[in-house]
Amino acid sequence: MKLKPAFLDRSAAAEYVSLGLATMEGLVQKGKFPAPFQLTEKRVGWLVTEIDEWAASRPRSVSLPPANCGRNQ
């Protein structure tokens, strides 16, 4: 049985929601993405349930992305 993690580190949180690190950090700074929790003196993590709530609150797109959007295409 594989358990869902409670927290994700910086890179895992960005990957989880398909954002680049700079984009995610910019959203955190603007208060538009959940802020990390201080887990230990030198480590922070994003609470997965808060990321899930944020993701579910995103508006639906009214159009498809352009053909040149994204990586590795």
Coordinates of C-alpha atoms in Angstrom, one line a residue:
M1 CA 0.0 0.0 0.0
K2 CA 1.4 3.3 -1.0
L3 CA 0.6 6.3 1.2
K4 CA -0.1 9.8 -0.1
P5 CA 2.5 12.2 1.4
A6 CA 1.3 14.9 3.7
F7 CA 3.8 17.4 2.5
L8 CA 5.8 18.0 -0.7
D9 CA 9.1 19.8 -1.1
R10 CA 9.5 22.8 -3.4
S11 CA 10.2 20.9 -6.7
A12 CA 7.7 18.2 -6.0
A13 CA 4.9 20.7 -5.2
A14 CA 5.6 22.5 -8.5
E15 CA 5.7 19.3 -10.5
Y16 CA 2.5 18.1 -8.7
V17 CA 0.5 21.1 -10.2
S18 CA 2.5 21.2 -13.5
L19 CA 4.1 24.6 -12.8
G20 CA 7.6 25.8 -13.1
L21 CA 9.4 26.6 -9.9
A22 CA 9.6 30.3 -10.6
T23 CA 5.9 30.5 -11.5
M24 CA 4.9 28.7 -8.3
E25 CA 7.1 30.8 -6.1
G26 CA 5.7 34.0 -7.8
L27 CA 2.2 32.8 -7.0
V28 CA 3.2 32.1 -3.4
Q29 CA 4.7 35.6 -3.1
K30 CA 1.5 37.1 -4.4
G31 CA -0.7 35.1 -2.1
K32 CA -2.2 33.1 -5.0
F33 CA -0.8 29.7 -4.1
P34 CA -0.6 28.1 -0.6
A35 CA 2.4 29.1 1.4
P36 CA 4.8 26.4 2.7
F37 CA 4.9 25.2 6.3
Q38 CA 8.1 25.2 8.4
L39 CA 8.7 21.5 9.0
T40 CA 12.1 21.8 10.7
E41 CA 14.6 24.5 11.2
K42 CA 16.0 24.1 7.6
R43 CA 13.1 22.5 5.8
V44 CA 9.7 23.6 4.5
G45 CA 6.9 21.7 2.7
W46 CA 3.6 22.3 1.1
L47 CA 0.6 20.6 2.6
V48 CA -0.8 18.3 -0.1
T49 CA -4.4 18.9 0.9
E50 CA -4.0 22.7 0.5
I51 CA -2.5 22.1 -2.9
D52 CA -5.4 19.9 -3.9
E53 CA -7.9 22.5 -2.7
W54 CA -6.0 25.2 -4.7
A55 CA -6.0 23.0 -7.8
A56 CA -9.7 22.2 -7.6
S57 CA -10.4 26.0 -7.3
R58 CA -8.7 26.8 -10.6
P59 CA -11.2 28.1 -13.3
R60 CA -11.8 25.9 -16.3
S61 CA -10.2 27.0 -19.5
V62 CA -12.5 28.2 -22.2
S63 CA -10.0 27.3 -25.0
L64 CA -7.4 24.8 -25.7
P65 CA -3.7 25.8 -25.4
P66 CA -1.9 26.8 -28.5
A67 CA 0.0 24.0 -30.4
N68 CA 3.4 25.4 -29.3
C69 CA 2.6 25.5 -25.6
G70 CA 4.4 23.2 -23.2
R71 CA 7.7 21.3 -23.2
N72 CA 8.8 18.1 -25.0
Q73 CA 6.3 18.3 -27.8

